[in-house]
Amino acid sequence: MALLDFFRQSKPTTAQLAKERLQVIVAHQRAGNTSAPDYLPKLQKDLLRVIRKYVKVGDDAVNIGVERDGELEVLELNITLPSQQ
Amino acid sequence: MAQVVVVTSGKGGVGKTTTSASFATGLAQAGHKTVVIDFDVGLRNLDLIMGVERRVVFDFVNVIAKEATLKQALIRDKRVENLYILAASQTRDKDALTEAGVKRVIEELSKDFDYIVCDSPAGIEKGAQLAMHFADQALIVTNPEVSSVRDSDRVLGLLASKTAKAAAGETITEHLVVTRYDPARVAKGEMLAVDDVQEILAIDLLAVIPESTDVLNASNAGSPVIALGEIPAAEAYKDMVARFLGEDKPHRFLEATKKGLMGRLFGG
């Protein structure tokens, strides 16, 4: 009956529910369309290989992500170096 | 050079062909030489909606395969001057359409016509992608309903990434056409309002076509809705064409009118 209670309390119309659901779906869909170009995994591997010429690092030392802010696209690159021993 | 306009939606049954037929007819009535092409190879319907099904001899695929010339395949509309129809093939499958073939036909038509209207098949597969590939502008036909809106958003993604314009770093001008709109249900909170659909898809609103029994009557008779005279759906399509051509027309038929339940249920 939780669902019924939910309707009783706030009484959103079905059109409002539709709008809320669509806003979530569309935001998700658009993020999926634009994030992570397909060369990212390969770039990550190549970077790892280059870094390993100089430093001994683990497989998860390189982190890559793409962030979008309007028209601006930012490639974020994080390299974790091993702690000095 | 002609303007190429794709009528697309992703989801089937939302009114692409109905809209293509009325849009092309309206452009021709306004004096622009217009051709409307059915891209739905294997499931052609535009010929029926335009009432020319008995006059199809050669089709789009015949022209692409060079089995017929464009001149042989173009069907001249008997009601409206300046209007031509290029039917889809009913017997072949979608693979009969090739990008190079479509390009050649559109380039040839561009020399002669002001507007080339591409009636897209449903879905986002090859046929739909070819229909939008050479477009300068797009009409996104959407019903105020969750699955249609989501599919339209997917199509917007394709228009921005998989078309010739996208490849050239240019953008296709996108216009939202909301069809089967029922203001009475919107007032009751049972249907997404046009503002909500527009807010979600974030493209310019070109037209709102009210739900109407006349649409089924029009398809029964093989006449585009816009040619039906002074009924709301026809008027809304006339406004759509006028706005597309740059006229500033306020949106009508957004408020509920007294209309029978049966009318709303069985509106085409």
Short mmCIF file of C-alpha atoms in Angstrom, two decimals:
data_model
loop_
_atom_site.label_atom_id
_atom_site.label_comp_id
_atom_site.label_asym_id
_atom_site.label_seq_id
_atom_site.Cartn_x
_atom_site.Cartn_y
_atom_site.Cartn_z
CA MET A 1 0.00 0.00 0.00
CA ALA A 2 3.03 2.24 0.10
CA LEU A 3 2.42 3.29 -3.46
CA LEU A 4 -1.16 4.21 -2.69
CA ASP A 5 -0.05 6.26 0.30
CA PHE A 6 2.44 8.03 -1.90
CA PHE A 7 -0.36 9.09 -4.23
CA ARG A 8 -2.58 10.16 -1.33
CA GLN A 9 0.08 12.32 0.23
CA SER A 10 1.45 14.29 -2.68
CA LYS A 11 -1.09 13.55 -5.42
CA PRO A 12 1.16 14.13 -8.40
CA THR A 13 -0.71 13.77 -11.66
CA THR A 14 0.41 11.10 -14.08
CA ALA A 15 1.61 13.86 -16.39
CA GLN A 16 3.91 15.12 -13.62
CA LEU A 17 5.24 11.61 -13.09
CA ALA A 18 5.85 11.31 -16.82
CA LYS A 19 7.79 14.56 -16.84
CA GLU A 20 9.95 13.60 -13.86
CA ARG A 21 10.73 10.19 -15.31
CA LEU A 22 11.59 11.66 -18.69
CA GLN A 23 13.89 14.27 -17.19
CA VAL A 24 15.92 11.51 -15.57
CA ILE A 25 15.92 9.30 -18.68
CA VAL A 26 16.88 12.07 -21.05
CA ALA A 27 19.66 13.41 -18.82
CA HIS A 28 21.05 9.88 -18.60
CA GLN A 29 20.68 9.30 -22.34
CA ARG A 30 22.43 12.54 -23.23
CA ALA A 31 25.29 11.81 -20.84
CA GLY A 32 25.63 8.38 -22.45
CA ASN A 33 25.66 9.89 -25.92
CA THR A 34 28.46 12.26 -25.24
CA SER A 35 30.76 10.86 -22.57
CA ALA A 36 33.64 8.45 -23.00
CA PRO A 37 34.86 8.55 -26.58
CA ASP A 38 35.73 5.03 -27.71
CA TYR A 39 39.48 5.66 -27.86
CA LEU A 40 39.70 6.17 -24.09
CA PRO A 41 40.60 2.59 -23.09
CA LYS A 42 43.36 2.48 -25.69
CA LEU A 43 44.68 5.86 -24.63
CA GLN A 44 44.75 4.65 -21.05
CA LYS A 45 46.78 1.59 -22.02
CA ASP A 46 49.23 3.60 -24.10
CA LEU A 47 49.77 6.10 -21.32
CA LEU A 48 50.41 3.30 -18.88
CA ARG A 49 53.04 1.86 -21.20
CA VAL A 50 54.84 5.20 -21.53
CA ILE A 51 54.79 5.88 -17.80
CA ARG A 52 56.19 2.44 -17.13
CA LYS A 53 59.30 3.33 -19.12
CA TYR A 54 60.18 5.66 -16.25
CA VAL A 55 58.26 4.59 -13.17
CA LYS A 56 57.05 1.28 -11.94
CA VAL A 57 53.31 1.66 -11.50
CA GLY A 58 50.38 -0.69 -11.08
CA ASP A 59 47.63 -1.38 -13.61
CA ASP A 60 45.27 1.09 -11.98
CA ALA A 61 47.73 3.98 -11.87
CA VAL A 62 46.14 5.84 -14.77
CA ASN A 63 42.61 7.16 -14.54
CA ILE A 64 40.92 8.87 -17.44
CA GLY A 65 37.57 10.56 -17.62
CA VAL A 66 35.74 13.01 -19.84
CA GLU A 67 33.64 15.76 -18.31
CA ARG A 68 31.24 17.88 -20.22
CA ASP A 69 30.09 21.32 -19.24
CA GLY A 70 27.93 22.77 -21.97
CA GLU A 71 30.10 23.09 -25.05
CA LEU A 72 33.29 22.57 -23.07
CA GLU A 73 34.80 19.11 -22.95
CA VAL A 74 37.51 18.36 -20.42
CA LEU A 75 39.74 15.31 -20.49
CA GLU A 76 40.71 14.53 -16.95
CA LEU A 77 43.82 12.49 -16.42
CA ASN A 78 44.98 11.19 -13.05
CA ILE A 79 48.27 9.37 -12.62
CA THR A 80 49.04 7.93 -9.24
CA LEU A 81 52.74 7.50 -8.60
CA PRO A 82 53.93 4.91 -6.09
CA SER A 83 54.99 6.27 -2.72
CA GLN A 84 58.74 6.74 -2.32
CA GLN A 85 60.40 3.81 -0.61
CA MET B 1 19.72 24.60 -53.96
CA ALA B 2 16.88 22.78 -52.32
CA GLN B 3 16.37 22.57 -48.60
CA VAL B 4 16.27 18.95 -47.45
CA VAL B 5 13.89 18.41 -44.52
CA VAL B 6 13.63 15.06 -42.75
CA VAL B 7 10.46 14.15 -40.85
CA THR B 8 11.56 11.76 -38.14
CA SER B 9 10.65 10.50 -34.67
CA GLY B 10 12.27 7.22 -33.72
CA LYS B 11 8.99 5.75 -32.50
CA GLY B 12 6.48 4.42 -35.00
CA GLY B 13 2.87 5.48 -35.29
CA VAL B 14 3.31 9.01 -33.99
CA GLY B 15 2.39 10.75 -37.24
CA LYS B 16 5.51 11.03 -39.39
CA THR B 17 3.81 10.16 -42.65
CA THR B 18 0.69 12.19 -41.80
CA THR B 19 2.93 15.15 -41.03
CA SER B 20 5.14 14.63 -44.11
CA ALA B 21 2.08 14.56 -46.37
CA SER B 22 0.57 17.73 -44.92
CA PHE B 23 3.91 19.52 -44.69
CA ALA B 24 4.82 18.81 -48.32
CA THR B 25 1.33 19.74 -49.48
CA GLY B 26 1.46 23.00 -47.52
CA LEU B 27 4.86 23.95 -48.94
CA ALA B 28 3.59 23.29 -52.47
CA GLN B 29 0.41 25.28 -51.82
CA ALA B 30 2.62 28.17 -50.76
CA GLY B 31 4.19 28.04 -54.22
CA HIS B 32 7.37 26.08 -53.47
CA LYS B 33 8.21 23.21 -55.76
CA THR B 34 8.27 20.27 -53.37
CA VAL B 35 8.97 16.56 -53.52
CA VAL B 36 8.19 14.17 -50.68
CA ILE B 37 10.16 10.90 -50.56
CA ASP B 38 9.06 7.78 -48.70
CA PHE B 39 12.16 6.21 -47.10
CA ASP B 40 10.25 3.30 -45.58
CA VAL B 41 11.39 0.65 -48.04
CA GLY B 42 9.35 -2.52 -47.70
CA LEU B 43 6.55 -0.79 -45.79
CA ARG B 44 5.51 2.06 -48.00
CA ASN B 45 2.59 4.15 -46.81
CA LEU B 46 3.07 7.68 -48.04
CA ASP B 47 1.47 6.77 -51.39
CA LEU B 48 -1.70 5.72 -49.53
CA ILE B 49 -1.80 8.83 -47.38
CA MET B 50 -1.33 10.98 -50.47
CA GLY B 51 -3.91 8.95 -52.40
CA VAL B 52 -1.58 8.04 -55.27
CA GLU B 53 -1.14 4.31 -54.60
CA ARG B 54 -2.58 3.31 -57.95
CA ARG B 55 -0.22 5.56 -59.85
CA VAL B 56 3.05 4.09 -58.54
CA VAL B 57 4.93 2.50 -61.42
CA PHE B 58 8.55 3.10 -60.50
CA ASP B 59 9.84 3.88 -57.03
CA PHE B 60 12.79 5.29 -55.10
CA VAL B 61 14.69 1.99 -55.17
CA ASN B 62 14.25 1.69 -58.94
CA VAL B 63 15.83 5.12 -59.31
CA ILE B 64 18.71 4.24 -56.99
CA ALA B 65 19.30 0.99 -58.91
CA LYS B 66 19.11 2.99 -62.17
CA GLU B 67 16.22 0.86 -63.37
CA ALA B 68 14.18 4.00 -63.90
CA THR B 69 14.83 7.71 -64.25
CA LEU B 70 13.68 10.22 -61.66
CA LYS B 71 11.30 11.64 -64.22
CA GLN B 72 9.64 8.26 -64.61
CA ALA B 73 9.39 7.66 -60.86
CA LEU B 74 8.14 11.07 -59.70
CA ILE B 75 4.37 11.12 -59.29
CA ARG B 76 2.78 14.50 -59.85
CA ASP B 77 0.04 15.33 -57.37
CA LYS B 78 -3.27 15.96 -59.10
CA ARG B 79 -4.68 18.29 -56.46
CA VAL B 80 -1.77 20.59 -55.79
CA GLU B 81 0.56 22.16 -58.28
CA ASN B 82 4.32 21.96 -57.60
CA LEU B 83 3.95 18.77 -55.56
CA TYR B 84 5.59 15.45 -56.41
CA ILE B 85 5.76 12.12 -54.62
CA LEU B 86 8.54 9.55 -54.78
CA ALA B 87 7.20 6.26 -53.44
CA ALA B 88 9.19 3.65 -51.54
CA SER B 89 9.59 0.17 -52.89
CA GLN B 90 7.18 -2.34 -51.43
CA THR B 91 9.10 -5.44 -52.44
CA ARG B 92 12.74 -4.74 -51.61
CA ASP B 93 14.30 -4.51 -48.20
CA LYS B 94 16.13 -1.64 -46.57
CA ASP B 95 19.50 -2.74 -47.95
CA ALA B 96 18.33 -1.56 -51.35
CA LEU B 97 19.03 1.98 -50.14
CA THR B 98 22.68 3.03 -50.28
CA GLU B 99 24.22 6.26 -49.08
CA ALA B 100 25.74 6.94 -52.49
CA GLY B 101 22.43 6.19 -54.21
CA VAL B 102 20.43 8.43 -51.88
CA LYS B 103 23.00 11.18 -52.31
CA ARG B 104 22.78 11.01 -56.09
CA VAL B 105 18.96 11.18 -56.07
CA ILE B 106 18.89 14.09 -53.61
CA GLU B 107 21.51 15.99 -55.60
CA GLU B 108 19.53 15.49 -58.77
CA LEU B 109 16.30 16.60 -57.11
CA SER B 110 18.07 19.63 -55.62
CA LYS B 111 18.51 21.12 -59.08
CA ASP B 112 14.78 21.22 -59.68
CA PHE B 113 13.04 21.54 -56.34
CA ASP B 114 12.83 24.08 -53.52
CA TYR B 115 12.08 21.52 -50.82
CA ILE B 116 12.85 17.83 -50.49
CA VAL B 117 10.85 16.28 -47.67
CA CYS B 118 12.19 12.92 -46.45
CA ASP B 119 9.58 10.80 -44.68
CA SER B 120 11.68 8.62 -42.36
CA PRO B 121 10.81 5.07 -41.36
CA ALA B 122 10.42 4.35 -37.65
CA GLY B 123 13.43 3.14 -35.72
CA ILE B 124 17.03 4.29 -35.76
CA GLU B 125 18.42 1.74 -38.18
CA LYS B 126 19.78 2.21 -41.69
CA GLY B 127 16.57 3.47 -43.32
CA ALA B 128 16.05 6.14 -40.68
CA GLN B 129 19.71 7.14 -40.73
CA LEU B 130 19.70 7.50 -44.51
CA ALA B 131 16.51 9.56 -44.38
CA MET B 132 18.20 12.08 -42.07
CA HIS B 133 21.70 11.85 -43.53
CA PHE B 134 21.52 14.71 -46.03
CA ALA B 135 19.05 16.87 -44.11
CA ASP B 136 19.42 20.60 -43.60
CA GLN B 137 16.44 20.73 -41.25
CA ALA B 138 14.45 18.19 -39.25
CA LEU B 139 10.88 17.96 -38.02
CA ILE B 140 10.84 15.83 -34.87
CA VAL B 141 7.35 14.38 -34.59
CA THR B 142 6.54 13.57 -30.97
CA ASN B 143 3.45 12.43 -29.10
CA PRO B 144 3.03 13.78 -25.55
CA GLU B 145 3.84 10.39 -24.12
CA VAL B 146 6.94 8.99 -22.40
CA SER B 147 8.18 6.47 -24.98
CA SER B 148 7.75 8.86 -27.88
CA VAL B 149 9.61 11.65 -26.06
CA ARG B 150 12.47 9.35 -25.13
CA ASP B 151 12.76 8.07 -28.70
CA SER B 152 12.73 11.62 -30.04
CA ASP B 153 15.62 12.45 -27.77
CA ARG B 154 17.56 9.49 -29.17
CA VAL B 155 16.88 10.74 -32.68
CA LEU B 156 18.15 14.21 -31.71
CA GLY B 157 21.37 12.51 -30.65
CA LEU B 158 21.67 10.85 -34.06
CA LEU B 159 20.94 14.09 -35.92
CA ALA B 160 23.79 15.69 -34.02
CA SER B 161 26.27 12.90 -34.66
CA LYS B 162 25.48 10.64 -37.64
CA THR B 163 24.52 13.06 -40.42
CA ALA B 164 26.44 14.73 -43.22
CA LYS B 165 25.99 18.11 -41.50
CA ALA B 166 27.35 16.70 -38.25
CA ALA B 167 30.37 15.30 -40.07
CA ALA B 168 31.01 18.74 -41.57
CA GLY B 169 30.81 20.35 -38.13
CA GLU B 170 27.49 22.03 -38.93
CA THR B 171 24.15 21.63 -37.21
CA ILE B 172 20.76 20.59 -38.52
CA THR B 173 17.95 23.02 -37.65
CA GLU B 174 15.55 21.02 -35.48
CA HIS B 175 11.84 21.72 -35.11
CA LEU B 176 9.52 20.03 -32.64
CA VAL B 177 6.09 18.97 -33.89
CA VAL B 178 3.86 17.64 -31.12
CA THR B 179 1.03 15.54 -32.55
CA ARG B 180 -2.10 13.90 -31.10
CA TYR B 181 -2.29 16.61 -28.47
CA ASP B 182 -5.37 16.49 -26.28
CA PRO B 183 -5.74 19.74 -24.30
CA ALA B 184 -8.59 18.31 -22.18
CA ARG B 185 -6.38 15.50 -20.91
CA VAL B 186 -3.52 17.93 -20.36
CA ALA B 187 -5.85 20.08 -18.23
CA LYS B 188 -6.68 17.01 -16.14
CA GLY B 189 -3.02 16.18 -15.64
CA GLU B 190 -3.31 13.02 -17.70
CA MET B 191 -1.06 14.09 -20.55
CA LEU B 192 2.27 15.86 -20.77
CA ALA B 193 1.81 19.53 -21.60
CA VAL B 194 3.52 20.81 -24.72
CA ASP B 195 5.73 23.06 -22.58
CA ASP B 196 6.98 20.03 -20.67
CA VAL B 197 7.78 18.12 -23.87
CA GLN B 198 9.61 21.13 -25.22
CA GLU B 199 11.49 21.66 -21.96
CA ILE B 200 12.68 18.06 -21.96
CA LEU B 201 13.75 17.95 -25.60
CA ALA B 202 15.01 21.55 -25.60
CA ILE B 203 14.36 22.34 -29.27
CA ASP B 204 12.19 24.97 -30.96
CA LEU B 205 8.48 24.25 -31.04
CA LEU B 206 7.15 24.45 -34.59
CA ALA B 207 3.62 23.15 -34.16
CA VAL B 208 1.10 21.38 -31.98
CA ILE B 209 -1.37 19.23 -33.90
CA PRO B 210 -4.49 18.41 -31.88
CA GLU B 211 -5.79 14.86 -31.57
CA SER B 212 -8.55 14.56 -34.12
CA THR B 213 -10.94 12.07 -35.69
CA ASP B 214 -10.38 13.90 -38.95
CA VAL B 215 -6.88 12.42 -39.29
CA LEU B 216 -8.25 8.91 -39.75
CA ASN B 217 -10.89 10.23 -42.13
CA ALA B 218 -8.15 11.87 -44.16
CA SER B 219 -6.08 8.70 -44.42
CA ASN B 220 -9.19 6.68 -45.31
CA ALA B 221 -9.81 9.02 -48.19
CA GLY B 222 -6.17 9.34 -49.28
CA SER B 223 -6.07 13.07 -48.74
CA PRO B 224 -3.51 14.94 -46.62
CA VAL B 225 -5.01 16.37 -43.41
CA ILE B 226 -4.03 19.90 -44.41
CA ALA B 227 -6.38 19.68 -47.42
CA LEU B 228 -9.45 18.93 -45.29
CA GLY B 229 -10.61 22.52 -44.92
CA GLU B 230 -11.28 24.47 -41.77
CA ILE B 231 -10.91 21.84 -39.11
CA PRO B 232 -8.45 22.20 -36.19
CA ALA B 233 -5.89 19.60 -37.33
CA ALA B 234 -5.79 21.07 -40.84
CA GLU B 235 -5.52 24.61 -39.50
CA ALA B 236 -2.72 23.53 -37.16
CA TYR B 237 -0.81 22.04 -40.10
CA LYS B 238 -1.35 25.24 -42.13
CA ASP B 239 0.07 27.24 -39.21
CA MET B 240 3.00 24.81 -39.06
CA VAL B 241 3.90 25.41 -42.71
CA ALA B 242 3.47 29.19 -42.35
CA ARG B 243 5.76 29.23 -39.29
CA PHE B 244 8.29 27.06 -41.07
CA LEU B 245 8.31 29.59 -43.89
CA GLY B 246 9.01 32.38 -41.42
CA GLU B 247 5.57 33.72 -40.52
CA ASP B 248 4.93 34.60 -36.92
CA LYS B 249 1.78 32.71 -35.95
CA PRO B 250 0.58 32.13 -32.40
CA HIS B 251 -0.06 28.51 -31.43
CA ARG B 252 -3.74 27.57 -31.49
CA PHE B 253 -5.76 24.61 -30.22
CA LEU B 254 -3.83 24.41 -26.95
CA GLU B 255 -6.95 24.84 -24.81
CA ALA B 256 -9.66 22.26 -24.34
CA THR B 257 -12.79 22.55 -26.43
CA LYS B 258 -16.01 20.72 -25.83
CA LYS B 259 -15.52 17.51 -27.68
CA GLY B 260 -17.12 14.10 -27.31
CA LEU B 261 -15.25 11.31 -25.59
CA MET B 262 -15.62 9.12 -28.65
CA GLY B 263 -13.96 11.75 -30.76
CA ARG B 264 -10.92 11.76 -28.55
CA LEU B 265 -10.74 7.98 -28.33
CA PHE B 266 -10.86 7.35 -32.03
CA GLY B 267 -8.94 10.32 -33.32
CA GLY B 268 -6.43 9.13 -35.88
#
